[in-house]
Every structure is written in C-alpha cells, then in structure tokens.
Coordinates of C-alpha atoms and ligand atoms in Angstrom, one line a residue:
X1 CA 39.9 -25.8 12.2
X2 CA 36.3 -26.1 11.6
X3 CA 34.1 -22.9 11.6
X4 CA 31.7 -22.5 14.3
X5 CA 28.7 -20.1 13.3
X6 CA 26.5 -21.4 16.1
X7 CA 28.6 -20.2 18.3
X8 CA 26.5 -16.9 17.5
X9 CA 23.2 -19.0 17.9
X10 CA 23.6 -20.1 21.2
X11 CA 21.9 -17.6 23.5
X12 CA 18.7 -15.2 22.8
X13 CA 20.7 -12.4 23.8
X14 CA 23.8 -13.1 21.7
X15 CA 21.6 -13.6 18.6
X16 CA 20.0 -10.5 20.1
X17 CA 23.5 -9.0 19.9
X18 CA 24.1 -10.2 16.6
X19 CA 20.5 -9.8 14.5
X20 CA 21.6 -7.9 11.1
X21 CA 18.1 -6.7 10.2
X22 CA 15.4 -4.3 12.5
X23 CA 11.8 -3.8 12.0
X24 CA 9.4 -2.0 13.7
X25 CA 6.3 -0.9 13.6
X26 CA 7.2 2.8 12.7
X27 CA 8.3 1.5 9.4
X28 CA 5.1 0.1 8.3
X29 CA 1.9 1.5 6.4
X30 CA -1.2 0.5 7.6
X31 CA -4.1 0.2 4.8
X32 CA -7.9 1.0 5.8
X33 CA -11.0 1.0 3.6
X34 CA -13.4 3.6 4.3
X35 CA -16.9 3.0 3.7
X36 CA -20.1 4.6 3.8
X37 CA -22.9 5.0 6.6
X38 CA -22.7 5.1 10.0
X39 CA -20.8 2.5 12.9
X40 CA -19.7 0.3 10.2
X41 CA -17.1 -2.4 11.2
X42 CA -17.6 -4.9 9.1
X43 CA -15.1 -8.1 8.7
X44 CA -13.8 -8.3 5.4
X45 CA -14.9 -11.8 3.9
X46 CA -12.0 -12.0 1.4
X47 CA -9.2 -11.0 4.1
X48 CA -10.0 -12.1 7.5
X49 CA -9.2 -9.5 10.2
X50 CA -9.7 -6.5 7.8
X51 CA -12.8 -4.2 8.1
X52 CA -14.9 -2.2 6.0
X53 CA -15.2 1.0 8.2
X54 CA -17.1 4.4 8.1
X55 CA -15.9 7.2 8.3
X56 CA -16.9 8.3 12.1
X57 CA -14.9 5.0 13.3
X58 CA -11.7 5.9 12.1
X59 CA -11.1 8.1 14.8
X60 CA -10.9 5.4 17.7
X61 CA -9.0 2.7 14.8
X62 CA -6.5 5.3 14.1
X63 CA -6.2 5.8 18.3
X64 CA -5.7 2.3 18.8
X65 CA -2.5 1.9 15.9
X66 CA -1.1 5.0 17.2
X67 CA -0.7 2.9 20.8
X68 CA 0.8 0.4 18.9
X69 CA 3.2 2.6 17.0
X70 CA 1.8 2.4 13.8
X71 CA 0.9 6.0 13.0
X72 CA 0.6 5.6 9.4
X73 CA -2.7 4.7 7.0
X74 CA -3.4 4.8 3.3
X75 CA -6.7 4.8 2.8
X76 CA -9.2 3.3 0.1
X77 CA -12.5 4.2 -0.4
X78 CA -15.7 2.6 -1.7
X79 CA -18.1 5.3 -2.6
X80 CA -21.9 5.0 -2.7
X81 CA -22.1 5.5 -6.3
X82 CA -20.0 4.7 -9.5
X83 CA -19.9 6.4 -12.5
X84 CA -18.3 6.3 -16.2
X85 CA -15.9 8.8 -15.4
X86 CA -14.6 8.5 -11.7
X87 CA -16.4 11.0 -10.2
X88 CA -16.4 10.0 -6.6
X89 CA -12.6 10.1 -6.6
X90 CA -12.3 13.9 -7.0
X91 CA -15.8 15.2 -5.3
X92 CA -14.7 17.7 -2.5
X93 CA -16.9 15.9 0.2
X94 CA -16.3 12.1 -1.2
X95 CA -15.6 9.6 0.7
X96 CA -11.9 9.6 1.2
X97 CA -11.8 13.1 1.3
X98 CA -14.0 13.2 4.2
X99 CA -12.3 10.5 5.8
X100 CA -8.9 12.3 5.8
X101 CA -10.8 15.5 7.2
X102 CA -11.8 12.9 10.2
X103 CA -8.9 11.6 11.1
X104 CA -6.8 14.9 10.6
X105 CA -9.0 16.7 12.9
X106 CA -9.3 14.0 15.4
X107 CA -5.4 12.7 15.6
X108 CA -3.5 15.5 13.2
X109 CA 0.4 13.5 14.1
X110 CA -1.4 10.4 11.8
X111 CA 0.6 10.3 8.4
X112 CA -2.1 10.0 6.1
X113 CA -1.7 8.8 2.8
X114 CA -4.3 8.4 0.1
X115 CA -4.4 5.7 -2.8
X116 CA -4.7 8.0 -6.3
X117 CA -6.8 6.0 -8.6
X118 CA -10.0 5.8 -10.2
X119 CA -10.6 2.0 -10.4
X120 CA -13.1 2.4 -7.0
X121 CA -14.9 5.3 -8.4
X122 CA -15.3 4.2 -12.1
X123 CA -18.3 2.0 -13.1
X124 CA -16.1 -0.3 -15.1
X125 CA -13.5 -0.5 -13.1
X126 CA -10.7 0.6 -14.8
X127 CA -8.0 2.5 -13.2
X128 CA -8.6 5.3 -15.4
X129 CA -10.7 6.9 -18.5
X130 CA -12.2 4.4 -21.2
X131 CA -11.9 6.1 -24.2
X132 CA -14.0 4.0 -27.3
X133 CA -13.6 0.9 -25.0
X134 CA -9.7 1.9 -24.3
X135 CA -8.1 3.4 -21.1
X136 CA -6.9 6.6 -22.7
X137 CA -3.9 7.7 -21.0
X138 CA -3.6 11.4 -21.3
X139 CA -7.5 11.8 -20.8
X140 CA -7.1 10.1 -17.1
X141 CA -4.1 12.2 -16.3
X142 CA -6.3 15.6 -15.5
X143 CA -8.7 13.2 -13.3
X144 CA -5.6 11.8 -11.6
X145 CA -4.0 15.0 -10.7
X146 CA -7.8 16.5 -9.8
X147 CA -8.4 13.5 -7.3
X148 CA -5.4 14.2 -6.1
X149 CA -5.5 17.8 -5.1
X150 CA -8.9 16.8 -3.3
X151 CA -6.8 15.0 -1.3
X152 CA -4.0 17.8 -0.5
X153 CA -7.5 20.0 0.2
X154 CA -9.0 17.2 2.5
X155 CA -5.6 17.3 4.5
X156 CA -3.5 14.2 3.2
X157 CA 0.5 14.2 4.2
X158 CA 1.2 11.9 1.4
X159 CA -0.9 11.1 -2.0
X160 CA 0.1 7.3 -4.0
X161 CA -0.6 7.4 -7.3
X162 CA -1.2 3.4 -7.9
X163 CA -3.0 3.4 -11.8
X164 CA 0.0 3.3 -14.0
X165 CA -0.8 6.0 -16.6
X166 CA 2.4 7.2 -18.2
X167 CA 3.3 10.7 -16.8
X168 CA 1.3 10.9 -13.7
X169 CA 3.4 11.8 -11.4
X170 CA 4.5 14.9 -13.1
X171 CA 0.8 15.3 -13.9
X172 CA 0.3 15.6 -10.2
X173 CA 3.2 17.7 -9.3
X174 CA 2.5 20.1 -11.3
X175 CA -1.2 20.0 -10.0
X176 CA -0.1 20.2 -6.3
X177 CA 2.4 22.9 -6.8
X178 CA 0.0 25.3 -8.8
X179 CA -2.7 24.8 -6.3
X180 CA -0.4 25.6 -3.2
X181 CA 0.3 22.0 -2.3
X182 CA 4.4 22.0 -2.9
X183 CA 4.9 20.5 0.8
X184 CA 2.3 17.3 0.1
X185 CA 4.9 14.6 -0.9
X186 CA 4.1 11.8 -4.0
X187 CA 4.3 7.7 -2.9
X188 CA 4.5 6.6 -6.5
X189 CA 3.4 3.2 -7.2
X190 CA 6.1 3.0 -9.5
X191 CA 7.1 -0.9 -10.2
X192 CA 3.3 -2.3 -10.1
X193 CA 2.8 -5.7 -11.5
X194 CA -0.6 -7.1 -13.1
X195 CA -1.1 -9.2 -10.5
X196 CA -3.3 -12.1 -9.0
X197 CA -2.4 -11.7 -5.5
X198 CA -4.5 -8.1 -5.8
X199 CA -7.5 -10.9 -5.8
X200 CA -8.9 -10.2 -2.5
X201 CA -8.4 -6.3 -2.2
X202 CA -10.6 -6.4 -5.7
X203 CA -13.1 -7.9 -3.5
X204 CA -12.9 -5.8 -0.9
X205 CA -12.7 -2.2 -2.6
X206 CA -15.2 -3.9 -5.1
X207 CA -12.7 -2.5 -7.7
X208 CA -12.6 -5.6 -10.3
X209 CA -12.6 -4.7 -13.9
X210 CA -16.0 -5.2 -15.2
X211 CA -14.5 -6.0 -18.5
X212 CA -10.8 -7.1 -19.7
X213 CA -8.0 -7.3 -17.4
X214 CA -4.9 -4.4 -16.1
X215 CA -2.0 -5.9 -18.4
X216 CA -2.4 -3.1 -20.5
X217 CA -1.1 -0.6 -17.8
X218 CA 0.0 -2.7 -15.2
X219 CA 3.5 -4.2 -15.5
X220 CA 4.1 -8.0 -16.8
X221 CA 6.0 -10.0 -14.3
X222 CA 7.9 -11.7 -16.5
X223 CA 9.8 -8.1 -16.3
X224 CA 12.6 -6.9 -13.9
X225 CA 14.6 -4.0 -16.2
X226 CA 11.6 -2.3 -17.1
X227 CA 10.8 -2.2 -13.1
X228 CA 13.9 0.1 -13.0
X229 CA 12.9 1.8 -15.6
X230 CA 9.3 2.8 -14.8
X231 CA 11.0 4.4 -11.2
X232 CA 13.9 6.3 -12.7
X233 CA 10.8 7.8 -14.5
X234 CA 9.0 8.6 -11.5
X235 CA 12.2 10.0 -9.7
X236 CA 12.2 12.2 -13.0
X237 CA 8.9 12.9 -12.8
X238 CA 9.2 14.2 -9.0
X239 CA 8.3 11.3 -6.7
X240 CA 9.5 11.7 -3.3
X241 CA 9.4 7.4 -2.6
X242 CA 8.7 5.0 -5.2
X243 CA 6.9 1.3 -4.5
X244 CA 7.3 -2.0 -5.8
X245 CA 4.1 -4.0 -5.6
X246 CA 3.6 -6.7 -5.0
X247 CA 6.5 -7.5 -2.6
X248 CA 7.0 -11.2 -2.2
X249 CA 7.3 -12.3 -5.8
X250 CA 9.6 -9.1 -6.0
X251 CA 12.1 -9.2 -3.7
X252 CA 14.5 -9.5 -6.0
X253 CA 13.5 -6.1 -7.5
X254 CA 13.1 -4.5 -3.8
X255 CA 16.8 -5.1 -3.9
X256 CA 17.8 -3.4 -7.0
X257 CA 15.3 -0.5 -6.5
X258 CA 17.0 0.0 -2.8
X259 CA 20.6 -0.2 -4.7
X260 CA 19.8 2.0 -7.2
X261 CA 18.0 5.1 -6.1
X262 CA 18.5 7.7 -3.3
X263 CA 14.9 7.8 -1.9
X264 CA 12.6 5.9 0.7
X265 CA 11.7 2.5 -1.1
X266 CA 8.5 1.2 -0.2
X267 CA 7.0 -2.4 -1.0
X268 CA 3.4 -3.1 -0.4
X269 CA 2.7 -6.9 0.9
X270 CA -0.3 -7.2 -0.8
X271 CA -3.9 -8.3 0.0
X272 CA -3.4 -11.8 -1.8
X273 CA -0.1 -12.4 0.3
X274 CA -2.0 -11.4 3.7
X275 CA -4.7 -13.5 3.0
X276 CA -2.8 -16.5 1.9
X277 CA -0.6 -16.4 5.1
X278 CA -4.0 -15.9 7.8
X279 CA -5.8 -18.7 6.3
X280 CA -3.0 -21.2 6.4
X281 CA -2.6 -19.9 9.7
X282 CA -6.4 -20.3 10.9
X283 CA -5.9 -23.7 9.5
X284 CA -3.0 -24.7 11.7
X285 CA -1.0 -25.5 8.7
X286 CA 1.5 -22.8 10.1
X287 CA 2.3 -21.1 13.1
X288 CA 1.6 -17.6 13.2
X289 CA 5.3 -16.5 13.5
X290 CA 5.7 -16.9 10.0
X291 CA 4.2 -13.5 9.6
X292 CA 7.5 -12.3 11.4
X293 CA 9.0 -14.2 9.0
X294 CA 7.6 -12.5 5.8
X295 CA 8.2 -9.0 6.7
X296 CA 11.3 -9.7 7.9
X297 CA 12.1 -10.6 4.2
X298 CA 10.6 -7.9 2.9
X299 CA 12.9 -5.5 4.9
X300 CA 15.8 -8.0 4.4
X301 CA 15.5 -7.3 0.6
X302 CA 16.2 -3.4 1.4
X303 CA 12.3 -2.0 1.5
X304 CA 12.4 1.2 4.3
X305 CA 8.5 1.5 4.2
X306 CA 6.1 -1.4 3.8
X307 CA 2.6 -1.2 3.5
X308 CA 1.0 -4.2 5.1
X309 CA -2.4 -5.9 6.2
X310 CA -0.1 -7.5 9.4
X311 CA 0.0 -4.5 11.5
X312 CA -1.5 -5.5 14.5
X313 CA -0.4 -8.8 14.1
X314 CA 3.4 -7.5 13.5
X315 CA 3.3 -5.2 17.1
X316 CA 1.5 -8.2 19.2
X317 CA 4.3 -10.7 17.7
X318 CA 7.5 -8.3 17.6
X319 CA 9.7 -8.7 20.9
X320 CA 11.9 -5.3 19.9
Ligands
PBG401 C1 -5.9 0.4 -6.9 C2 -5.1 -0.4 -6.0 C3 -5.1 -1.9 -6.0 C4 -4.3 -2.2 -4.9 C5 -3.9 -1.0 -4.3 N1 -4.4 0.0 -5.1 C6 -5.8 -2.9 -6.8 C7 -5.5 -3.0 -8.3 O1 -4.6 -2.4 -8.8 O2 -6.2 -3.8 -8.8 C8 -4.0 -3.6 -4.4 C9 -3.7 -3.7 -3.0 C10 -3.8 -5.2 -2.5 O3 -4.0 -6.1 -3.2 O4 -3.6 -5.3 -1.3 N2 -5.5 0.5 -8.2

C-alpha cells in the first residue's frame, strides 16, 4: 500500500486542521529607534520600512501595533551627543529614558523593553568601557547595571542586556533588586554572535565601532557548545529569558536552547535578515510571503518570543 500524505494537503481547511506550528502576533517583539527632536519619522535608508522616530511620535506608533496585536517594543536610542564613557545611556532624562516615560504614560499595557548597551552612547562605539585601547570588562559592568536601573526608573517592564560582558546579568540583578526594582524582569542577550547581518542596524543606531571589530566579546559562529554555555550562565546569573541572535544562521541553536532550558527562549531576526528579505522582495525576486515563511522557521526551531523588523508585515500577511 503506498502512503498518502497529500491526503492531508488537499483542502485549506484540512491543512488548517492539521498545521503543527502557530504564530501570532502576540509572540513577537517589535524594535523601534528613538531619536531626537520633534515629529521625526524618518525612513531608515539601510532598512526600508523602519523609521527613525522622536520621542513625542511613539505615542500614536505604539497605538497603531497595539490594533495589530503587537503590544511589545524594545527600543534603541541615538542620543544627541557621544561620549568616551557612555554617558547618554544612564542620564535620567536621556533619550530612551524619556521615551519609555512617553509611552508608559500614554499606553501603560505596552510591554516595554529596553536594549542595555553602551555601543549608541560611546564615542567609539564599543559596547562597553575602553580601557588603554581595551573593552575592560569589569569596568563596563557598573555602567551596565547603572543604565539599566535608569531604565527600571523611566518605567521599562523588561531590560536586555545585549554587550556581552562576562557577569552582567548578575551585575544587573543585583542593581535592580537593591534599588527596588526586583519585579523588572532581565531579556539576556545570551547566545550573541559577531555578526555581519547586524550591518544595517549599525547604520541605523549609528553604533559601528569606530575602531576594531566585536569578536572580542561577541561570540564566534563557528561555535554552538559555547552558545549553551554562555545561557546556562545567564540562567545562573538570574535571567528570566535568554536570546539567541542572530536567528536564521542559528536555528539550529534555537533548538537546543528551547530543549535545554525552562524559560521563554527568544531569537531576534536581525536587521541584516530583514533587510535582505525587503529588498529582494522590492525587487520582485520573491514574493512577499516568504516573510511568513521565515518566521515561521524561526518558531519552528522552538523560539516562544522573536524580536523582528516584520511586524506589520507579519499581521497584514497572517490569515490566523
Ligand atoms: C547593541 C545591539 C546591536 C543589535 C541589537 N543590539 C548591534 C550590535 O551588537 O552591533 C543588532 C540588531 C540588529 O541587527 O537588528 N549592541
């Protein structure tokens, strides 16, 4: 007797029926760069339907995602001014700390995350302190726990540490908890690779390294063990859901991770996959469902939470 799979294929409704894998827009994260000035919405060059926006539009942005079900941001922030040390990334009234304020005041149900890292605020770039031309690990750990209690202060839900120094999540747990933030929760970046397909967000948060390259925090990709090993760490350390980034070269690791562990697993389709994916698509080399098809994989692999460019795109194309 020969098997018959299509027999499952046959109707929309019985592949309806039989569809192993859900997504919706509840399960993803939807990035935003906050800039400065007033009435900013300015396209992105480097990733086409992405906007640079100040802080007084988030209000209506965050309104519209909500009525699409997306009720969750991260948020990255390009200061007015850059300094040696960072300083924009902890200042009480900086950018992303105002921005939270905004949209907390003006939709409080948003889940707002903030991205903890220094490379936007640092004139070099680096993601934390350069020490004698080095980025000194233990030095950047105070910063990173600073910034992020600005951020519990400002009104954030969630902070994601994303620089790599050894230790910061306990850094920041401890910071949190002694400053009566115990109930803000930690999105570690845990498994982060040094990565190319970060290209175009580097271009958009203006947060290249002036100087040198990430590989000496940043995970090499040639590396899947030491991926498990960085999260156990972070579990250890007291993160409440750990990241692999980027996601499509890492599927394989989304897997593990969502084997392994007893947490949310989150997977950030990065700015370098978005980008790739809209201009073949404004090119007619592909039709647009293929967005469906990536995030799909994405959750295929086992990720609960992913952080993604194709929000709007995702709820105009999903038929759930
Ligand atoms: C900050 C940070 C980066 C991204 C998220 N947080 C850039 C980097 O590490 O260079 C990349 C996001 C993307 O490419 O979409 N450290």
């Amino acid at each position: 007797m020969i098997q018959r799979p299509r027999r499952l294929r046959r109707t929309p409704a019985i592949r309806e029926l039989c569809a192993e894998t859900d997504l919706t827009p509840r399960h993803l994260v939807q990035p935003l760069f906050v800039v400065e000035g007033k009435g900013v919405r300015n396209e992105i060059p480097s990733m086409p339907g992405c906007y640079h926006l100040s802080v007084d539009q988030l209000g209506k942005e965050v309104g519209e995602l909500a009525t699409l079900g997306l009720r969750s941001v991260i948020l990255f922030g390009l200061p007015g001014n850059k300094d040696e040390v960072g300083s924009g990334a902890y200042d009480p009234d900086g950018i992303i700390q105002r921005a939270v304020k905004e949209i907390k005041d003006r939709r409080p149900a948003t889940v707002v995350i903030t991205d903890v890292c220094l490379c936007e605020y640092t004139s070099h770039g680096h993601c934390g302190l350069l020490v004698g031309g080095q980025v000194d690990n233990d030095a950047s750990l105070e910063l990173l726990a600073r910034t992020a209690r600005s951020h519990a202060q400002a009104g954030a839900d969630l902070v994601a540490p994303s620089d790599m120094m050894d230790g910061r999540v306990a850094a920041i747990r401890d910071e949190l908890d002694a400053s009566g933030f115990s109930e803000v929760a930690i999105m570690a970046y845990s498994a982060k690779y040094a990565s190319a397909f970060y290209g175009p967000f580097r271009d958009a948060a203006r947060s290249a390294p002036q100087s040198g390259d990430r590989r000496g925090y940043q995970m090499d990709f040639r590396n899947g063990r030491e991926a498990l090993k960085e999260i156990a760490l972070d579990l250890d350390e007291g993160a409440d859901i750990v990241m692999v980034k980027p996601a499509l070269c890492y599927l394989d690791l989304v897997r593990q991770v969502r084997d392994l562990v007893d947490v949310p697993v989150a997977a950030y389709n990065v700015s370098g996959e978005y980008t790739m994916v809209v201009k073949a698509i404004r090119e007619g080399l592909v039709d647009e469902r293929i967005i469906l098809e990536v995030l799909f994989s994405i959750r295929r692999a086992g990720a609960d939470i992913i952080l993604t460019y194709f929000g709007r795109d995702f709820a105009r194309l999903y038929e759930g």
